[in-house]
Every structure is written in structure tokens, then in C-alpha cells.
Coordinates of C-alpha atoms in Angstrom, one line a residue:
X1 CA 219.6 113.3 189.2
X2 CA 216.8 114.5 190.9
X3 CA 213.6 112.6 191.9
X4 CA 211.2 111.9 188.9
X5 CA 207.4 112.0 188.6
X6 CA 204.6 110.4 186.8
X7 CA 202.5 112.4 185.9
X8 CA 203.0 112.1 182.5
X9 CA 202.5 107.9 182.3
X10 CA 199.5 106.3 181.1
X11 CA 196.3 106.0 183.1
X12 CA 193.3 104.2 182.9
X13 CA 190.0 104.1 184.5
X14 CA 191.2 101.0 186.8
X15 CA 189.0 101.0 189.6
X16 CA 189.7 101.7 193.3
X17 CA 189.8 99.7 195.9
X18 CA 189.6 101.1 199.1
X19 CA 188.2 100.4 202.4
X20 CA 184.5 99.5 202.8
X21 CA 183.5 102.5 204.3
X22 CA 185.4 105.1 202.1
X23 CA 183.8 102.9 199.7
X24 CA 180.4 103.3 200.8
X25 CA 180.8 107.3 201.8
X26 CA 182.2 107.2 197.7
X27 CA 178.8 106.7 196.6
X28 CA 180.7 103.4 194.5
X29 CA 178.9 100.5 196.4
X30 CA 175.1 100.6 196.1
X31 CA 172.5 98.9 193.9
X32 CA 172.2 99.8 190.3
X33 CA 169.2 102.5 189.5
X34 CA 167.7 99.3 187.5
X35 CA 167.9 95.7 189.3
X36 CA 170.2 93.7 186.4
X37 CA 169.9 89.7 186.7
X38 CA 171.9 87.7 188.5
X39 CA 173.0 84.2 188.6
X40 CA 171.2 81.6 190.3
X41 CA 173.3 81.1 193.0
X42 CA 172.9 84.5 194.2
X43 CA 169.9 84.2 194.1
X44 CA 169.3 81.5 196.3
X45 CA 171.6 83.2 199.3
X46 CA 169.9 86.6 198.6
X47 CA 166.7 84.5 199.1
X48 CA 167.8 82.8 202.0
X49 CA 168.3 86.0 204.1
X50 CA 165.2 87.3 202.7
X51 CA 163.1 84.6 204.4
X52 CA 165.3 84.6 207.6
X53 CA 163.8 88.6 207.3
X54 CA 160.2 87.7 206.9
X55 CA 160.2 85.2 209.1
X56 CA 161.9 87.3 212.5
X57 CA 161.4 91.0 211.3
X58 CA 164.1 92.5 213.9
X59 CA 167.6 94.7 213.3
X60 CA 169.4 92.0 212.7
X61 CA 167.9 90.2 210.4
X62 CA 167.0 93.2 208.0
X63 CA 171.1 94.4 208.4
X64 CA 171.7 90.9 207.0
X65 CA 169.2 91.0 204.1
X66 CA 170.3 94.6 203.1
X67 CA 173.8 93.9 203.4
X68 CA 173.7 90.4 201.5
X69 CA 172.0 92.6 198.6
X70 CA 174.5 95.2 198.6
X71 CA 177.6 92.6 198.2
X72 CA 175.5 91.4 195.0
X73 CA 175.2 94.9 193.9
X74 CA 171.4 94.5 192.8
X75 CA 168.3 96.0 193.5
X76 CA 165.8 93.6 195.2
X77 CA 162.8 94.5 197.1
X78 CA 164.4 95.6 200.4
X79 CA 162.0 98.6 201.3
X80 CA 160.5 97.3 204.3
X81 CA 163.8 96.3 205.3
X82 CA 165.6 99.6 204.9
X83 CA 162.8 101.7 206.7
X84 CA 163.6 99.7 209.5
X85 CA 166.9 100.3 209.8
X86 CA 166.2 103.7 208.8
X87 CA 164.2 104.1 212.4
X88 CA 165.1 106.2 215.0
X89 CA 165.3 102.8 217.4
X90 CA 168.1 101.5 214.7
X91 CA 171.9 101.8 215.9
X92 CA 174.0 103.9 213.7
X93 CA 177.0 100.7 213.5
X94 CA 174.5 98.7 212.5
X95 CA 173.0 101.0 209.6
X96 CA 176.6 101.2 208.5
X97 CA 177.2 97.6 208.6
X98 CA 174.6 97.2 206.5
X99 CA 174.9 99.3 203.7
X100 CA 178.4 98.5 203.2
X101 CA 177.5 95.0 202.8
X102 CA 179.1 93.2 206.0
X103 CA 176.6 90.5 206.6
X104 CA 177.6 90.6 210.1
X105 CA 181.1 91.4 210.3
X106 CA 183.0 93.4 212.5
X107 CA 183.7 96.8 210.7
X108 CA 187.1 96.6 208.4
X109 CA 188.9 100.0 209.6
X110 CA 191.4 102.1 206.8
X111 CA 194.6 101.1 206.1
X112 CA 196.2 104.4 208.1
X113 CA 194.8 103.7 211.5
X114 CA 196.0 100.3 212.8
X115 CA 199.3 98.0 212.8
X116 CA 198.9 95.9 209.5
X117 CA 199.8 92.6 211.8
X118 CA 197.4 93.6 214.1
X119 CA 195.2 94.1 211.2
X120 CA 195.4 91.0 209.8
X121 CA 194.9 88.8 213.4
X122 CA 191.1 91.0 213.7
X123 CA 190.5 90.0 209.9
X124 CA 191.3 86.1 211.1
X125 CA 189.0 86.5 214.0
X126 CA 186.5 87.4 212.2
X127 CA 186.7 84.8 209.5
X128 CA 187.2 82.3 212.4
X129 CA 183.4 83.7 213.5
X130 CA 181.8 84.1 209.8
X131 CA 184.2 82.0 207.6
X132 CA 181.9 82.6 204.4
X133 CA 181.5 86.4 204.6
X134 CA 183.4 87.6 201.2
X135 CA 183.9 91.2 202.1
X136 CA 186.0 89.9 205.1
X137 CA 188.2 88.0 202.5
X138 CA 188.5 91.0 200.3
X139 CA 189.2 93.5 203.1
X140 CA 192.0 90.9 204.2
X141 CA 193.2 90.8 200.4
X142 CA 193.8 94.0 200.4
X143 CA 195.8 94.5 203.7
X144 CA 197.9 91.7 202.2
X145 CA 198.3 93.6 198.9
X146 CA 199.9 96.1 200.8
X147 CA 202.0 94.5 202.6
X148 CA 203.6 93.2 198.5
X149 CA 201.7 89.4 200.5
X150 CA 200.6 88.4 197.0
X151 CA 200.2 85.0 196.5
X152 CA 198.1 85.5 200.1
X153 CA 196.0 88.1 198.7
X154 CA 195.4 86.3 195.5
X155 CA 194.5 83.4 197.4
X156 CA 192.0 85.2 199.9
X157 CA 190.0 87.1 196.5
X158 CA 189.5 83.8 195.1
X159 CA 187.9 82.6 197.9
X160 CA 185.8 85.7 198.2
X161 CA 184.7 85.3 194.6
X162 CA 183.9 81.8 195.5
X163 CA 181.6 83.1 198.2
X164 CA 180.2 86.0 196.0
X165 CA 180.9 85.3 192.1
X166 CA 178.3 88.3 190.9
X167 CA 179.6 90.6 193.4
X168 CA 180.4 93.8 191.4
X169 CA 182.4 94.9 194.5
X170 CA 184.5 92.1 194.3
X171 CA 185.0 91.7 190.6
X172 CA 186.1 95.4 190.1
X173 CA 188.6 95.1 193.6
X174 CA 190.0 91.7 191.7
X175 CA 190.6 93.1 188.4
X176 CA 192.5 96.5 190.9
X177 CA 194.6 93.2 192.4
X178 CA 195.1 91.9 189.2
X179 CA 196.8 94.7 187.7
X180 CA 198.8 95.6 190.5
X181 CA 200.6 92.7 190.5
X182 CA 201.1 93.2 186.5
X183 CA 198.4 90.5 185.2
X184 CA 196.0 93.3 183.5
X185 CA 195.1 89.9 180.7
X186 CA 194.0 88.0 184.2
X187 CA 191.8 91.3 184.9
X188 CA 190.3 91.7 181.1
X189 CA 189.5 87.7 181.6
X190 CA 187.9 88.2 184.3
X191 CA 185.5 90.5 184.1
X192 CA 184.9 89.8 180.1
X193 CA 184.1 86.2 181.5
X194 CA 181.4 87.8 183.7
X195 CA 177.7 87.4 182.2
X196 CA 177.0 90.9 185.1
X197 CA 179.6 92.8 183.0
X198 CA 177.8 93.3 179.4
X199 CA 174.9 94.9 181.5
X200 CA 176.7 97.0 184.3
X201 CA 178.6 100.2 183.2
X202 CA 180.6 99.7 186.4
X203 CA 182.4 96.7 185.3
X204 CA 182.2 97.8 181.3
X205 CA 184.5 100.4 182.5
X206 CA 186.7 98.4 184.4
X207 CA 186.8 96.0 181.9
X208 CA 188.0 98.2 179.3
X209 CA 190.6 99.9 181.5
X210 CA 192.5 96.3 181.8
X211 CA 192.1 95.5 178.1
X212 CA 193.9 99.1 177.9
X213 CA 196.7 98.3 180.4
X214 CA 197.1 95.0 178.9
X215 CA 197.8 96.4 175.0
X216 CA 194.8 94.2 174.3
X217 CA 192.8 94.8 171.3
X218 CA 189.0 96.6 172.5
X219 CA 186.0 95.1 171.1
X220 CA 183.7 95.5 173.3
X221 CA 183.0 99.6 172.2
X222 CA 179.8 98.9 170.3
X223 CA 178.2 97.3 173.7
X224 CA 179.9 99.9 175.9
X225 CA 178.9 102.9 174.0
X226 CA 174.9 101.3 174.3
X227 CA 175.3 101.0 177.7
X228 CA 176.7 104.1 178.3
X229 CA 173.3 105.8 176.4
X230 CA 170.9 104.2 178.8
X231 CA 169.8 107.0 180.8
X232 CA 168.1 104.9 183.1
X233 CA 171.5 104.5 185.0
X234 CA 172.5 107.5 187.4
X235 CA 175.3 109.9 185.9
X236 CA 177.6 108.5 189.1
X237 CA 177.3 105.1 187.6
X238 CA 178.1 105.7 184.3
X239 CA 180.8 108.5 184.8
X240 CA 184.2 105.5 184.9
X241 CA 182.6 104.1 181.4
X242 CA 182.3 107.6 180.3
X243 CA 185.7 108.7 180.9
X244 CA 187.3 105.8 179.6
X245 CA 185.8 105.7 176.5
X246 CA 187.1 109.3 176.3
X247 CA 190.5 108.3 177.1
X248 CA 190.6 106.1 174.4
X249 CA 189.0 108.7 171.9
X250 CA 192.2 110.8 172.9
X251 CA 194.7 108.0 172.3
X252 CA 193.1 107.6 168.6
X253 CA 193.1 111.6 168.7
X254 CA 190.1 112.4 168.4
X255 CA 190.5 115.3 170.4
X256 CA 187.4 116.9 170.2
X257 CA 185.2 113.7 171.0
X258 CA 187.4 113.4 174.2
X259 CA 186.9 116.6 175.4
X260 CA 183.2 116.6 175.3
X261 CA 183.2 112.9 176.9
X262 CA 185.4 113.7 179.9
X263 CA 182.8 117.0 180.2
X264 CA 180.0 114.8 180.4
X265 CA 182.2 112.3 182.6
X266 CA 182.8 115.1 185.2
X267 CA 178.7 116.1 185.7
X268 CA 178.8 114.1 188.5
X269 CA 181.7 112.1 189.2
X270 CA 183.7 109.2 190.9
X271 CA 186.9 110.4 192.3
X272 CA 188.8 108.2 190.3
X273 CA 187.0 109.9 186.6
X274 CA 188.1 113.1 188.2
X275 CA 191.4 112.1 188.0
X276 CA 190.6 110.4 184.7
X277 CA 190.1 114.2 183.7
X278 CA 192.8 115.7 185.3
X279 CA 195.1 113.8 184.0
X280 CA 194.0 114.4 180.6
X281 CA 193.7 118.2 180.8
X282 CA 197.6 118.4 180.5
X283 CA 196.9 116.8 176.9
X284 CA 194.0 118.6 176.2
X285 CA 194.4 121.7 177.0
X286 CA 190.9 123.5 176.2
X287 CA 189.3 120.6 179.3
X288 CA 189.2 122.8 182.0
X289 CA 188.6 120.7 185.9
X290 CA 185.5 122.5 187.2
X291 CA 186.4 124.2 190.9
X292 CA 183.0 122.6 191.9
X293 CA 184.0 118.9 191.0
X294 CA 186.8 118.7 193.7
X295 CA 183.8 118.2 196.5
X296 CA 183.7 114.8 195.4
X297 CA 184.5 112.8 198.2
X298 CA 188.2 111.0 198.1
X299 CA 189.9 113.0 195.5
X300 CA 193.3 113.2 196.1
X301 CA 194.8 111.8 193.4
X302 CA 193.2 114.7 191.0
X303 CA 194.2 117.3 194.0
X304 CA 197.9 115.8 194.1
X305 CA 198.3 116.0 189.9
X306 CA 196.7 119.2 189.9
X307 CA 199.2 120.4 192.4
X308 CA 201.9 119.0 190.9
X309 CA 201.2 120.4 187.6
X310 CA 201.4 124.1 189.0
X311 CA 204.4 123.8 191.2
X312 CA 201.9 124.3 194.4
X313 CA 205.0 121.8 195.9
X314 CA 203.2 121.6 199.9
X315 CA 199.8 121.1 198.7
X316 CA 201.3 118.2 196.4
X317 CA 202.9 116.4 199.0
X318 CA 200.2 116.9 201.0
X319 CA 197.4 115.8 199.1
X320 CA 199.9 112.8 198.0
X321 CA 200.0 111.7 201.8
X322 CA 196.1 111.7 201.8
X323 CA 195.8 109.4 198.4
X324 CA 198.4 107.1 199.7
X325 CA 196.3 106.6 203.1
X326 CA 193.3 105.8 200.9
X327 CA 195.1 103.8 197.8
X328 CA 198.4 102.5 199.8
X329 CA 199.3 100.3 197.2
X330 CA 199.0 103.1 194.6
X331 CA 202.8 103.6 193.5
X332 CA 202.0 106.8 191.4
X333 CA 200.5 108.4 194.9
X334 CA 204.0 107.7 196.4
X335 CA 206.2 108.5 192.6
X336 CA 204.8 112.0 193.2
X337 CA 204.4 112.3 196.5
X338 CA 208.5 111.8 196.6
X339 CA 209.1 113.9 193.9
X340 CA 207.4 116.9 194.9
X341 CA 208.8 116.7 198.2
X342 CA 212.3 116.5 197.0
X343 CA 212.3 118.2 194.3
X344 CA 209.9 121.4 195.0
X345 CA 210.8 121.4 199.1
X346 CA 214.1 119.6 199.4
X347 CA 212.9 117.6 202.3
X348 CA 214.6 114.3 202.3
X349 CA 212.8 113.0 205.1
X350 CA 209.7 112.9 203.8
X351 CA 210.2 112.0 200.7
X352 CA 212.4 109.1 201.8
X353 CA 209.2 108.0 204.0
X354 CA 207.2 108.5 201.0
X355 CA 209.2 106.3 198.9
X356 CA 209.5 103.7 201.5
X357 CA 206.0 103.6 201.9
X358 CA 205.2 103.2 198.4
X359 CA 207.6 100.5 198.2
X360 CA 205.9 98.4 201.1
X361 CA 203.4 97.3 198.3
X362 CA 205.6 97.1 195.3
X363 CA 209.5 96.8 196.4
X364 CA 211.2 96.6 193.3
X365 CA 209.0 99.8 191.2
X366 CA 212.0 101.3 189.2
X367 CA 210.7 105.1 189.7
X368 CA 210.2 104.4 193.7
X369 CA 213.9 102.8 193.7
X370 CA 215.0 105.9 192.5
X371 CA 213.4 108.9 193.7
X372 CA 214.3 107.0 197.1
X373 CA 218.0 106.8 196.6
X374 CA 217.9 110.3 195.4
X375 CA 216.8 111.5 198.6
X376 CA 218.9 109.3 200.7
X377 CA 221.9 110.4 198.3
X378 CA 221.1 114.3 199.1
X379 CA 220.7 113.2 202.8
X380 CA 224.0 111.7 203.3
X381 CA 222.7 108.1 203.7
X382 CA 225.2 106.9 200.5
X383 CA 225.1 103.3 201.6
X384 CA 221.5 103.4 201.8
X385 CA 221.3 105.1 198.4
X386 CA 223.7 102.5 196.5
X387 CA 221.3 99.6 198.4
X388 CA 218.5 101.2 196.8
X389 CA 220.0 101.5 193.4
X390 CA 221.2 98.2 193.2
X391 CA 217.6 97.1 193.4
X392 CA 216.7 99.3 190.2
X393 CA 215.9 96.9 187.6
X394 CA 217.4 97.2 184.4
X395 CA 215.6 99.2 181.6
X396 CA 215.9 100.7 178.1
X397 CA 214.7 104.3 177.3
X398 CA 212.9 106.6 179.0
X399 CA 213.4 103.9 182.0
X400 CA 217.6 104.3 182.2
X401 CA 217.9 107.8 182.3
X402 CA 216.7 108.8 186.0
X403 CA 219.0 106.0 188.0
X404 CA 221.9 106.4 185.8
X405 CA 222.3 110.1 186.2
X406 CA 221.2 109.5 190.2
X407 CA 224.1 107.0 190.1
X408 CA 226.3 109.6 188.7
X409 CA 224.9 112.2 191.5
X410 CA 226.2 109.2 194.2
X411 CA 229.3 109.3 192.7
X412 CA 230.1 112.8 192.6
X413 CA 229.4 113.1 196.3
X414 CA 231.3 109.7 197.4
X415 CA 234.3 111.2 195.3
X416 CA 234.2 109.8 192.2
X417 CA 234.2 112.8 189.8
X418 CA 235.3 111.0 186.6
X419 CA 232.7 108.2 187.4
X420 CA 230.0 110.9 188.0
X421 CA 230.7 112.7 185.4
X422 CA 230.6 109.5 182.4
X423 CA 227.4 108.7 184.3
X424 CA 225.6 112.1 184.0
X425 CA 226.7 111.9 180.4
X426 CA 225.4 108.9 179.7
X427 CA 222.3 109.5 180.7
X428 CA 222.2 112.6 178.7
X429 CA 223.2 110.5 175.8
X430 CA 220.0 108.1 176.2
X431 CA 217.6 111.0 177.1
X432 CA 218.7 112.8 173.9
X433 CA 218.2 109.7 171.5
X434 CA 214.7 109.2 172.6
X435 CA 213.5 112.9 172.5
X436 CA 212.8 113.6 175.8
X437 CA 214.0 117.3 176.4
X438 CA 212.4 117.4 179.9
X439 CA 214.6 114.9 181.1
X440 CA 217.8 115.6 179.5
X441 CA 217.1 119.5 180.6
X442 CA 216.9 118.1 184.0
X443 CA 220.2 115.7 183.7
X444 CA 222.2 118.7 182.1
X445 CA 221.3 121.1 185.4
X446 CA 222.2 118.6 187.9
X447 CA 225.6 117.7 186.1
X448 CA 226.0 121.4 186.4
X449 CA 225.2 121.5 189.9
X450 CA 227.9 118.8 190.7
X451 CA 230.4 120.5 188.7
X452 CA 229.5 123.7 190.7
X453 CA 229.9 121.5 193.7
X454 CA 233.2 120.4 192.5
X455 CA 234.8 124.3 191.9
X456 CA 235.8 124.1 187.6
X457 CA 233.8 127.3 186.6
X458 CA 235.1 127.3 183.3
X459 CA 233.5 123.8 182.7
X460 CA 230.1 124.8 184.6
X461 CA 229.9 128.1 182.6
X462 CA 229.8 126.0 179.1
X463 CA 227.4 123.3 180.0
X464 CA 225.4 126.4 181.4
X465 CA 225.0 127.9 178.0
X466 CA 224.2 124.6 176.5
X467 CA 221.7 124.0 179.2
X468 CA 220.2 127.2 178.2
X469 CA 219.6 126.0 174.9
X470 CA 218.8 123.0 175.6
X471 CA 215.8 124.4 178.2
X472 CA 214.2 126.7 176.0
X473 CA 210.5 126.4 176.4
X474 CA 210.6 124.1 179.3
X475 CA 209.9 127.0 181.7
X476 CA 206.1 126.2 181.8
X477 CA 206.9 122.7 183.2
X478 CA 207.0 123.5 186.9
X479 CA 209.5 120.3 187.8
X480 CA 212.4 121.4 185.3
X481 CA 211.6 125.4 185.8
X482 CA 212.2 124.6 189.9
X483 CA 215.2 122.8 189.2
X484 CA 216.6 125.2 186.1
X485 CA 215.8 128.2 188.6
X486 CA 218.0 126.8 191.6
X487 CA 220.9 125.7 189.2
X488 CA 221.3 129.0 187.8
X489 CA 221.3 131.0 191.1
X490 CA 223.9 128.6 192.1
X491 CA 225.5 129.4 188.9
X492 CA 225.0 133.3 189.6
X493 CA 226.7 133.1 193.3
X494 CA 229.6 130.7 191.9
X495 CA 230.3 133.5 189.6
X496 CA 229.5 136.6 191.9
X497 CA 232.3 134.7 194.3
X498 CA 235.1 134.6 191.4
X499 CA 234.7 138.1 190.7
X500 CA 234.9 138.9 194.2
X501 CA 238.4 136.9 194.6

């Protein structure tokens, strides 16, 4: 079969987690328009650095006090402090160490532009240097988390937690790790366990996105929808809580509510509600993305689905490549990042690269598995393929269909005809009993494909006329309209060629 996307799965507001700068130039790590409380213990350290600032006014002890603040996430009195660093004498590293809460450390660079080993040894270093720094920690977790390091990563949040238990940075990054690694219940826990969460719309929204992912029952609305009327937070920081509460208005459908949530979620958006909305347009059909909303910085996943959803195949695997180097543990930036590229451009070697790539951070994801052996089957690389396969976990549904009829694709072109052919059929079979006409459309017109391959016209003309019907309407789906459109001019030449003989 061909490669598969997912643009159709579930999504939730789960939040990002990406480098500290992107972070930073995201507009997602500041203090809260209105200073909330915080426990005592942050207190105390905030107050530590405080007097280290009063006592020897310089650069470096007002990058310290400002940064300290900023890993709490709260508003104290840092004026004098800030104008300082805000001087023309003040270095431009150190303003940015600052305000992306480093305390001191040596700046953690994206994921894209250094060897992850020789990553991880700077990250060491550092911690060697500044052992209770917690954004070091995290910015190790996450190099571990995409490297599928788990237990390391897991080990390296807890300590930065440890370090900084209020830190909404770190609680929203955790609850990311969390359900990564399939523990949404460990996320929900979390973050419902947090006394910072019931006033801060940042982690109400996170929050509610794992009790989401985790089929957990939601009773936290009443308080969400409160905090989500306070207009003395910015629009930015209640845009997440917003568009999830939206989400869930469309899963109860209550269309009309949704709509008008995810408008007011897009006034002035995180990248990650952007998606939130683009992803729900295909459902709701009257929500129409605003042109002007794609200057939010960092949004490739909405650029990618957006793409996707009208064929614009390049610009898909393009934008794809840019989420992955910001999120490069997101597996859905490397699903359709594969797919469009092998199914929209037929180029194998990037989407075997993409597939790889996703796989780094989650090795056994079933649709990964598959839309990687697809491409290595079309390349020629069948040993590689049946590797791949044979890592595909086992599944029912909507789950079965894609590597059964991919096996049946490796068959047909190892030789195998009669296997290929009960495999293709079987995977019609199980797309047919749960309704999904989209895949069994796309089954049907590879099956044809291979029987084209294989020369018996008569056969390949009847399963094209039961394709036809089986198709109807699914020409405004770009994915099965691309593939539909290339099996039938093979279908046209095959049959222009018989006449001719």
C-alpha cells in the first residue's frame, strides 16, 4: 500500500517543548500578566538572587535574578533589574540568557544544529559547572527524548522539578515527556497535583489536553472556563485553554460553540492553538484559518496539515522538515512528512529519511514502520522493507489495514503474486468492515497497480470498475484523488498498449 498519514488522528492541546530560545522568541516563556503565588520554596531562591542583586547591582547579578524569575514563571518586582539589562552597555548573550531563564548557563542550541552525542557531553559540562540549574536538566531531557533515551530523560526532568517544582516551563515540558512515552495519566497527575495549575491557564490547558489523551473523565471545566474569562490574562496566555476547551465542545458536538472558541483562540495565538484550529477546520468546515495568523512564529505543524490537506505535496514535505527540526520527537511531523513525500512526489529518499528520523524518538510507531517500508519497498531496498515490517506491532482495525496491504505490495514485487494478492485482499476485507472508504479506495488502486504490473488486463479492468465505485466522492481528499489519478492513467496506457498490439 502506499504510505499513510495522520492527519485525521486525534489532537490535543499538548504543549510544546522545544528549545529555550525558540521557546522564548514563541512568546510561551514569560511571566504571567498578573504575578500568581508561589510556593515557599520558590520563594526563598527567587529571594536569594534578589538580595545577591541589591547587594552587587552589576550584569550578572541582574541576568541571574531575571532569569531565576522567568524559570518560576512569575511576576516579581524585577524593573530595576530589567532596565539594566536593557542598557546599551548590556551584552546581547547575556539579555538572552536571561530572559530565557538560564541562571548562568551556557546557551542550549536546537536540536538540528549539533551531533546529539556531542550535545549531550556540552549539557554534562555544564551541569558539571551549575549542577542545580533545572533548565540544563530539561534541555538534556529532551535531547535524550529524542534520542527514544527514556528512562534517562525521565530521570533528568525529575531532577529538574526537584530543582524548580513551580516552574510552569517545566511542568508543561514534563506532562509533553509524559505523553510521549504513552503515560498521558502520569501527565494529568502531575499537573492536577500542582497548586500553580488551578490559577494559570497555561497549565489548565495542558492539564486538560492529558486528561483528553488519557480517556480520563474532565472535571476540572467549571474552573477552566473561570479562568479562561479573566481578562486580566493576555489573549497569548489564554489561547491553548481556549482552543482546548473548543476541542472538546466539538467532540460533544457542539459545533457551533467550537467554532466560535477556536475564533476567539486564533486572536492572537500560540503556534501550537494554530494547529489546534487547523486541524479542526477539516471537521468544521465553516472555521476558516485567517492568512494573517500564519506570522505566528514556529508554525509548521499548521503550515504542514494545511498543505497536506490541499495536495500542495512540496510545500508539505517542506514545512514537515521544519516542524520536525523544532518538535523532533513529534511522530505526526515525520507520519506526514513521509507520506506526502511518497505519496504526492514519489521520492523515496526523503521520505525514507523522514521516516527514519521520526523513528529515532519512537522506533516501534506502527504508522512510521510503515510508511518507511513502503518507501524502501518502492526503492528496491526489499530486505530493508521486510526488516521494517517485522517491527510493525500487531493491531486491530483501522491499525491492520496499511502494513498488511504494504506487505502484500512486498510481495508482489519479490514474486509472490498469489501471496500479494490474499494480502491486498485482506486488507480490503478489514478496511471494508470498519467503514473506512478512504483506505479501502486506496488498497483497491494499489492492488490494481500490481495487477497492472503483473500484465492480467482482464482482472485489472474489473477491480477498476469496482474501484470506481468504490471511490465515488473521495476525489476531494487530495491523498486518495493523487493516488486514484495515477492508477487510472496507468490503467489508460495498459489499455492504449493492448489495443495497439
Amino acid at each position: 500500500m502506499t504510505a499513510v498519514g495522520s492527519g485525521d488522528a486525534e489532537r490535543d492541546l499538548v504543549p510544546r517543548w522545544r528549545s529555550i530560545e525558540r521557546t522564548v522568541e514563541a512568546g510561551e516563556f514569560q511571566r504571567l500578566s498578573v504575578p500568581r503565588e508561589l510556593a515557599g520554596s520558590h520563594v526563598a531562591e527567587l529571594r536569594e538572587f534578589e538580595e545577591r542583586w541589591h547587594l552587587t547591582p552589576n550584569l550578572i547579578t541582574a541576568a541571574e535574578f531575571i532569569g531565576a524569575a522567568v524559570v518560576a514563571g512569575e511576576g516579581l518586582a524585577t524593573g530595576d533589574a530589567e532596565r539594566l539589562l536593557d542598557s546599551d552597555g548590556a551584552l546581547p548573550q547575556l539579555r538572552i540568557h536571561a530572559r530565557s531563564g538560564r541562571v548562568g548557563a551556557e546557551l542550549v542550541s536546537p536540536a538540528s544544529s549539533i551531533d546529539p552525542q556531542r550535545h549531550l557531553s556540552l549539557l554534562k559540562a555544564s551541569l558539571a559547572r551549575d549542577p542545580r540549574n533545572p533548565i540544563t536538566w530539561a534541555a538534556m531531557a529532551r535531547r535524550y527524548t529524542s534520542l527514544a533515551q527514556f528512562e534517562q530523560a525521565d530521570r533528568a526532568l525529575r531532577v529538574a522539578r526537584a530543582l524548580a517544582p513551580s516552574s510552569r516551563y517545566l511542568l508543561r515540558v514534563s506532562a509533553r515527556f509524559l505523553v510521549h512515552v504513552g503515560r498521558p495519566d502520569e501527565a494529568y497527575r502531575l499537573l492536577e497535583r500542582s497548586p500553580r495549575t488551578r490559577s494559570d491557564p497555561w497549565l489548565m490547558a495542558a492539564m486538560l489536553a492529558s486528561a483528553s489523551v488519557a480517556s480520563l473523565p474532565v472535571r476540572e471545566l467549571k474552573l477552566a472556563r473561570r479562568i479562561l474569562s479573566d481578562d486580566s490574562f493576555r489573549l497569548i496566555e489564554r489561547s491553548e485553554l481556549e482552543s482546548e476547551l473548543a476541542t472538546l465542545d466539538l467532540r460533544t458536538g457542539s459545533d457551533k460553540k467550537a467554532r466560535k472558541a477556536f475564533q476567539r483562540s486564533l486572536v492572537e495565538p500560540t503556534d501550537n492553538a494554530l494547529a489546534q484550529a487547523q486541524w479542526a477546520s477539516k471537521a468544521l468546515q465553516s472555521l476558516e484559518v485567517s492568512p494573517q495568523v500564519t506570522e505566528v512564529p514556529f508554525n509548521a505543524e499548521a503550515r504542514t496539515r494545511a498543505a497536506t490537506e490541499a495536495g500542495r505535496w512540496s510545500d508539505a514535505v517542506d514545512q514537515a522538515v521544519k516542524w520536525l527540526d523544532d518538535q523532533p520527537f513529534d511522530t505526526d511531523a515525520a507520519v506526514l512528512g513521509s507520506y506526502a513525500a511518497s505519496l504526492g512526489l514519489n521520492d523515496w529518499s526523503t521520505a525514507i529519511e523522514i521516516a527514519r528520523s521520526g523513528l529515532t524518538a519512537q522506533p516501534s510507531h506502527p504508522m512510521l514502520l510503515n510508511n518507511l517500508a513502503y518507501a524502501l519497498v518502492e526503492d528496491g531496498q526489499f530486505t530493508a522493507a521486510s526488516e521494517a515490517l517485522s517491527r510493525v506491532p500487531e493491531a486491530d482495525g483501522v491499525g491492520r489495514v496499511p502494513p498488511t496491504a504494504t506487505r502484500g505490495l512486498l510481495a508482489f514485487r519479490t514474486g509472490s503474486v498469489q501471496l500479494g494478492r490474499a494480502l491486498y485482499t485482506e486488507a480490503i476485507a478489514a478496511a471494508a468492515k470498519i467503514g473506512d472508504r478512504s483506505l479501502e479506495a486506496m488498497a483497491r488502486a494499489m492492488l490494481l497497480r500490481e495487477e497492472l504490473k503483473v500484465g492480467d488486463l482482464q482482472t485489472s479492468s474489473e477491480m477498476a470498475a469496482a474501484l470506481q465505485r468504490i471511490a465515488g466522492g473521495l476525489s476531494k481528499e487530495p491523498g486518495v484523488a493523487t493516488v486514484l489519478a495515477r492508477v487510472a492513467d496507468e490503467l489508460a496506457r495498459a489499455t492504449r498498449g493492448t489495443s495497439a498490439d
